Amino acid sequence: MAKKMNITRRDILQYTGAMAALPLLGNLPAFAQGSEALAKIEEAANKEGRVMMYYSGVAIQRAQGIIDAWTKRYPKIKMEFVEVGGSATIGRVHQESLAGGPTCDLTTNTLGAVDGLIKQNLLLKIDMAPFGVTPSYQAQPNPFVLATHGTSYCTMFNTKKVSSADAPKKVEDLLDPKWKGRWGTWNRPLGIMTLIGAWGEDKTTEYVKKLAQTQPRLFRSGAAWVDAVTAGEIDLVNFIPTYTTIPPREAKAPVDISMVEPISLSLVYGVLPKEGRNPNAARLLVAWLASGEGSGAVEKASGRGNPFDPSSETAKQLAGKQLSAIDAKMEGEKSDYLAKLEDRYAEMLQGR
């Protein structure tokens, strides 16, 4: 069981504060035009001629939009896009790195997920100076990561069983006894964990205890919970990444979403494994993904956009809503404790 550390709201930054602390990196044309250092990186990257990226949640068909946008910017560098399950990316990078490679040149994940790679010295530092950019600490809380986009969490419900009017609007609505045995969630309670940003640990833990009493069904993948709700096996799923609801909605399945407040939000960071074979192309790619141009291409393909870019669909969807996010500093410094707390919440939801 996680040792009590009393994480309170004084330990965290509300998302609204984080938003002010994270300026956009802008589009690549604004990056250090004429910079000698950047020119050397581009020359070396062109000689490498390729860059490989491990990514989750985006089928290769949808990823083609990202590849096309990258190719337009860097026609001499072929992007190889490898779809890997979200929970498997870090494990795969870890195993391949310890074996001496090769592994991907870039992957993305949360700070907590990449912490082990940092501690084992398996990542390259990301120096943004050649790009003429000094990221805020929220964008780059340590030298090995760079924020590329965000993930919001929502409720998806079967429209034949739940009306929009009856769908949950606040997270407290999920405690209503009428949902007992009728809902599900991800077996990794990342969206629930993020409530610590708005509530602190004590209130969040009490909420999870009450939530467990409604007997949720736990799922290991987005495909599984989408199938269950679409088929009407359960009425709704809560605290799931919003991007996982895009395919069934586009397919006109009988589902809709509710952005239940406070909306959980987590930043996603790009990292560059040392055992990747194209380090210079990787540096260009992570900077591009963090730029308006790159994050826009990712959002169009995956639904995961930059919440700090007012022009992004993600920012528009979240505008005016109550949001909750864990501060990057706390996420980095207390990653081990937060990981244990996440495990504890998962056990509680399982009724243990």
XYZ file of C-alpha atoms in Angstrom:
352
model
C 0.000 0.000 0.000
C 1.263 3.461 -0.823
C 2.888 5.275 2.071
C 0.865 8.302 3.088
C 2.428 11.512 1.835
C -0.614 13.774 2.044
C -0.578 15.176 -1.477
C -2.845 18.205 -1.238
C -3.872 21.028 -3.529
C -0.910 22.991 -2.181
C 1.367 20.445 -3.878
C -0.162 20.866 -7.289
C -0.850 23.456 -9.946
C -4.370 23.753 -11.287
C -4.613 23.235 -15.022
C -5.463 26.915 -15.461
C -2.116 27.776 -13.900
C -0.343 25.186 -16.019
C -1.909 26.686 -19.137
C -0.383 30.060 -18.390
C 2.997 28.439 -17.755
C 3.197 26.561 -21.054
C 3.655 28.804 -24.088
C 3.248 27.356 -27.547
C 6.436 26.483 -29.350
C 4.970 27.900 -32.539
C 5.393 26.627 -36.090
C 8.723 25.407 -37.380
C 9.390 28.359 -39.707
C 9.780 30.465 -36.561
C 12.448 28.161 -35.163
C 15.816 29.863 -35.282
C 15.770 30.740 -38.956
C 19.305 30.655 -40.242
C 20.639 29.061 -37.043
C 23.995 27.393 -37.707
C 23.333 24.808 -34.987
C 19.945 23.907 -36.453
C 21.406 23.707 -39.959
C 23.939 21.130 -38.722
C 21.183 19.049 -37.119
C 19.126 19.149 -40.322
C 22.142 18.191 -42.441
C 22.917 15.227 -40.180
C 19.247 14.219 -40.097
C 19.031 14.284 -43.889
C 22.031 11.945 -44.036
C 20.308 9.572 -41.599
C 17.362 9.644 -43.976
C 14.747 8.119 -41.689
C 13.137 8.364 -38.264
C 11.155 5.663 -36.457
C 8.388 6.457 -34.000
C 6.528 4.130 -31.598
C 3.020 5.435 -31.042
C -0.177 4.148 -29.487
C -3.838 4.738 -30.185
C -3.478 5.619 -33.854
C -4.015 3.046 -36.575
C -1.556 3.266 -39.450
C -4.338 4.408 -41.807
C -4.955 7.494 -39.672
C -1.245 7.983 -39.060
C -0.735 8.613 -42.752
C -1.814 12.210 -42.185
C 1.029 12.675 -39.697
C 3.486 11.060 -42.098
C 2.338 13.262 -44.989
C 2.656 16.464 -42.942
C 6.140 15.455 -41.762
C 7.238 14.549 -45.297
C 6.096 17.940 -46.551
C 8.341 19.589 -43.965
C 11.285 17.147 -44.266
C 11.070 15.341 -47.635
C 14.519 13.749 -47.259
C 13.675 12.015 -43.976
C 11.325 9.040 -44.206
C 9.060 8.583 -41.171
C 8.448 5.014 -40.061
C 5.363 4.893 -37.855
C 5.000 1.784 -35.673
C 1.751 1.282 -33.760
C 2.370 -0.170 -30.296
C -0.171 -0.682 -27.497
C -0.128 2.179 -24.989
C 0.961 0.057 -22.022
C 3.571 -1.765 -24.121
C 5.564 1.126 -25.599
C 7.778 1.819 -22.606
C 8.344 -1.872 -21.917
C 9.389 -2.438 -25.505
C 11.785 0.531 -25.484
C 13.209 -0.670 -22.172
C 13.841 -4.214 -23.367
C 15.306 -3.158 -26.704
C 17.519 -0.553 -25.055
C 18.940 -2.986 -22.505
C 19.661 -5.368 -25.377
C 21.729 -2.681 -27.083
C 19.096 -1.700 -29.613
C 17.950 -0.877 -32.076
C 14.774 0.672 -30.761
C 12.619 3.573 -31.880
C 14.014 7.056 -32.302
C 11.071 8.627 -30.480
C 8.045 7.646 -28.440
C 5.559 9.534 -26.271
C 4.044 8.893 -22.866
C 3.349 10.454 -19.478
C 6.105 11.626 -17.149
C 5.435 8.812 -14.721
C 5.678 6.202 -17.464
C 9.054 7.404 -18.763
C 10.590 7.922 -15.323
C 12.193 4.472 -15.299
C 13.910 5.120 -18.635
C 15.312 8.359 -17.249
C 16.589 6.731 -14.061
C 18.318 3.983 -16.051
C 20.016 6.550 -18.288
C 18.373 5.221 -21.448
C 17.296 8.558 -22.942
C 18.984 11.399 -24.770
C 18.659 14.966 -23.544
C 16.441 17.237 -25.636
C 18.178 20.552 -26.245
C 15.804 23.150 -27.708
C 18.403 25.920 -27.912
C 19.198 25.270 -31.624
C 15.488 25.814 -32.343
C 15.522 29.224 -30.692
C 13.079 28.022 -28.019
C 13.295 28.022 -24.224
C 10.438 25.798 -23.034
C 8.664 26.475 -19.740
C 9.123 23.953 -16.973
C 5.665 22.519 -17.675
C 6.733 21.869 -21.264
C 10.126 20.518 -20.232
C 10.235 19.682 -16.516
C 13.505 17.797 -17.047
C 16.061 17.704 -19.890
C 14.882 14.331 -21.224
C 11.265 15.163 -22.123
C 9.299 17.679 -24.178
C 5.516 18.096 -24.063
C 3.909 17.311 -27.420
C 0.162 17.132 -26.733
C -2.448 16.394 -24.086
C -4.974 13.666 -23.327
C -8.394 14.544 -21.932
C -10.748 12.016 -20.348
C -14.493 11.716 -20.847
C -17.596 9.562 -20.474
C -18.926 7.615 -23.467
C -22.486 6.309 -23.291
C -24.824 4.174 -25.382
C -27.472 6.538 -26.756
C -30.079 3.776 -26.866
C -29.769 3.275 -23.119
C -28.778 6.730 -21.818
C -30.073 10.089 -23.029
C -27.848 13.148 -23.260
C -29.933 14.742 -20.510
C -29.318 11.780 -18.176
C -25.628 11.383 -18.968
C -23.287 12.361 -16.109
C -22.179 16.000 -16.080
C -20.095 16.063 -12.892
C -17.792 13.342 -11.561
C -19.974 13.152 -8.460
C -22.869 12.056 -10.715
C -21.056 8.761 -11.262
C -21.714 7.836 -7.624
C -25.468 7.657 -8.247
C -26.681 4.148 -7.264
C -28.516 3.873 -10.592
C -25.177 3.271 -12.349
C -24.281 0.305 -10.136
C -23.081 -2.541 -12.360
C -23.954 -0.550 -15.494
C -20.658 1.140 -16.242
C -16.992 0.464 -16.830
C -13.612 2.137 -16.959
C -9.971 1.585 -17.911
C -8.110 -0.767 -15.581
C -5.400 1.917 -15.459
C -7.119 4.721 -13.511
C -5.087 7.536 -15.060
C -8.097 9.795 -15.513
C -9.141 9.267 -11.897
C -5.593 9.896 -10.680
C -5.610 13.270 -12.407
C -8.417 14.430 -10.088
C -5.664 14.891 -7.501
C -4.877 18.089 -9.376
C -8.229 19.612 -8.417
C -8.993 17.802 -5.177
C -5.772 16.613 -3.572
C -5.150 13.021 -2.528
C -7.497 12.666 0.446
C -10.662 13.716 -1.371
C -9.705 11.704 -4.463
C -9.099 8.564 -2.404
C -12.461 8.906 -0.663
C -14.079 9.344 -4.061
C -12.466 6.147 -5.389
C -13.727 4.215 -2.349
C -17.287 5.317 -3.094
C -16.850 4.764 -6.829
C -15.764 1.157 -6.236
C -19.104 0.484 -4.540
C -20.850 1.003 -7.901
C -19.071 -2.128 -9.186
C -17.426 -0.940 -12.416
C -16.344 -3.351 -15.111
C -12.630 -2.886 -15.850
C -11.193 -2.987 -19.370
C -7.642 -3.431 -20.611
C -8.040 -1.630 -23.936
C -10.034 1.000 -25.787
C -11.276 -1.567 -28.297
C -12.784 -3.613 -25.465
C -14.709 -0.776 -23.833
C -15.864 0.592 -27.184
C -17.270 -2.832 -28.107
C -18.979 -3.209 -24.725
C -20.746 0.155 -24.871
C -21.599 -0.089 -28.563
C -23.159 -3.533 -28.034
C -25.080 -2.323 -24.997
C -23.344 -4.741 -22.609
C -22.923 -1.754 -20.306
C -24.483 1.697 -20.484
C -21.368 3.841 -20.267
C -17.633 4.030 -19.611
C -16.029 6.786 -17.582
C -12.532 8.281 -17.295
C -11.451 7.057 -20.721
C -9.206 8.959 -23.162
C -11.430 11.060 -25.403
C -9.506 10.069 -28.529
C -10.649 6.443 -28.143
C -14.246 7.549 -28.759
C -13.570 9.093 -32.160
C -13.674 5.912 -34.338
C -17.087 4.686 -33.078
C -18.583 8.173 -33.327
C -17.264 8.563 -36.875
C -18.724 5.141 -37.685
C -22.157 6.373 -36.501
C -22.293 3.804 -33.697
C -25.013 4.464 -31.074
C -22.638 6.330 -28.759
C -21.990 9.882 -27.627
C -19.732 11.541 -25.067
C -20.042 13.785 -22.057
C -17.113 15.896 -20.847
C -17.685 15.235 -17.152
C -16.238 17.975 -14.938
C -13.707 18.474 -13.614
C -12.276 17.135 -16.845
C -9.110 15.158 -16.236
C -6.197 16.170 -18.429
C -2.657 14.850 -18.672
C 0.257 16.109 -20.713
C 2.086 13.689 -22.994
C 5.834 14.001 -23.530
C 8.168 12.970 -26.306
C 11.386 11.121 -25.398
C 14.397 10.028 -27.461
C 15.889 6.611 -26.596
C 19.678 6.469 -26.747
C 19.557 3.207 -28.700
C 17.589 4.784 -31.532
C 19.591 4.852 -34.745
C 18.675 8.350 -35.960
C 19.269 10.845 -33.128
C 19.361 13.961 -35.290
C 16.137 13.145 -37.104
C 14.634 12.367 -33.707
C 15.536 15.866 -32.466
C 13.779 17.398 -35.448
C 10.746 15.161 -34.920
C 10.221 15.943 -31.239
C 10.490 19.680 -31.908
C 8.070 19.366 -34.816
C 5.561 17.415 -32.722
C 5.682 20.136 -30.074
C 5.107 22.856 -32.646
C 1.730 24.072 -33.834
C 2.314 22.383 -37.176
C 3.175 18.977 -35.749
C 0.635 18.943 -32.930
C -2.040 19.966 -35.443
C -1.198 16.965 -37.617
C -1.342 14.652 -34.596
C -4.686 16.058 -33.508
C -6.186 15.599 -36.949
C -5.048 11.977 -37.015
C -5.654 10.949 -33.423
C -7.863 13.491 -31.670
C -5.064 14.255 -29.199
C -4.244 17.905 -29.582
C -2.434 20.728 -27.845
C -4.786 22.074 -25.143
C -2.708 25.252 -24.965
C -3.259 26.171 -28.620
C -6.514 28.194 -28.842
C -6.910 27.137 -32.472
C -6.836 23.408 -31.674
C -10.042 21.405 -31.479
C -8.899 20.110 -28.093
C -8.691 23.624 -26.660
C -12.095 24.510 -28.104
C -13.635 21.390 -26.581
C -12.231 22.252 -23.151
C -12.925 25.994 -23.243
C -14.889 27.236 -20.249
C -14.769 23.843 -18.515
C -13.436 23.022 -15.065
C -10.209 21.093 -15.593
C -7.824 19.094 -13.464
C -4.189 18.178 -14.101
C -1.262 17.075 -11.969
C 1.598 19.538 -11.954
C 4.627 18.377 -13.948
C 7.039 18.987 -11.071
C 5.028 16.820 -8.706
C 4.514 14.166 -11.371
C 8.245 13.981 -11.949
C 9.484 14.201 -8.358
C 6.842 11.890 -6.873
C 6.483 9.487 -9.782
C 7.197 6.361 -7.712
C 4.638 7.318 -5.097
C 2.043 8.254 -7.694
C 2.586 4.928 -9.476
C 1.931 3.063 -6.220
C -1.142 5.196 -5.587
C -2.418 4.404 -9.086
C -1.978 0.693 -8.345
C -3.872 1.140 -5.091
C -6.754 2.879 -6.873
C -6.862 0.047 -9.416
C -7.098 -2.486 -6.581
C -9.875 -0.491 -4.933
C -11.891 -0.446 -8.169
C -11.463 -4.225 -8.330
C -13.046 -4.465 -4.895
C -9.794 -5.382 -3.144
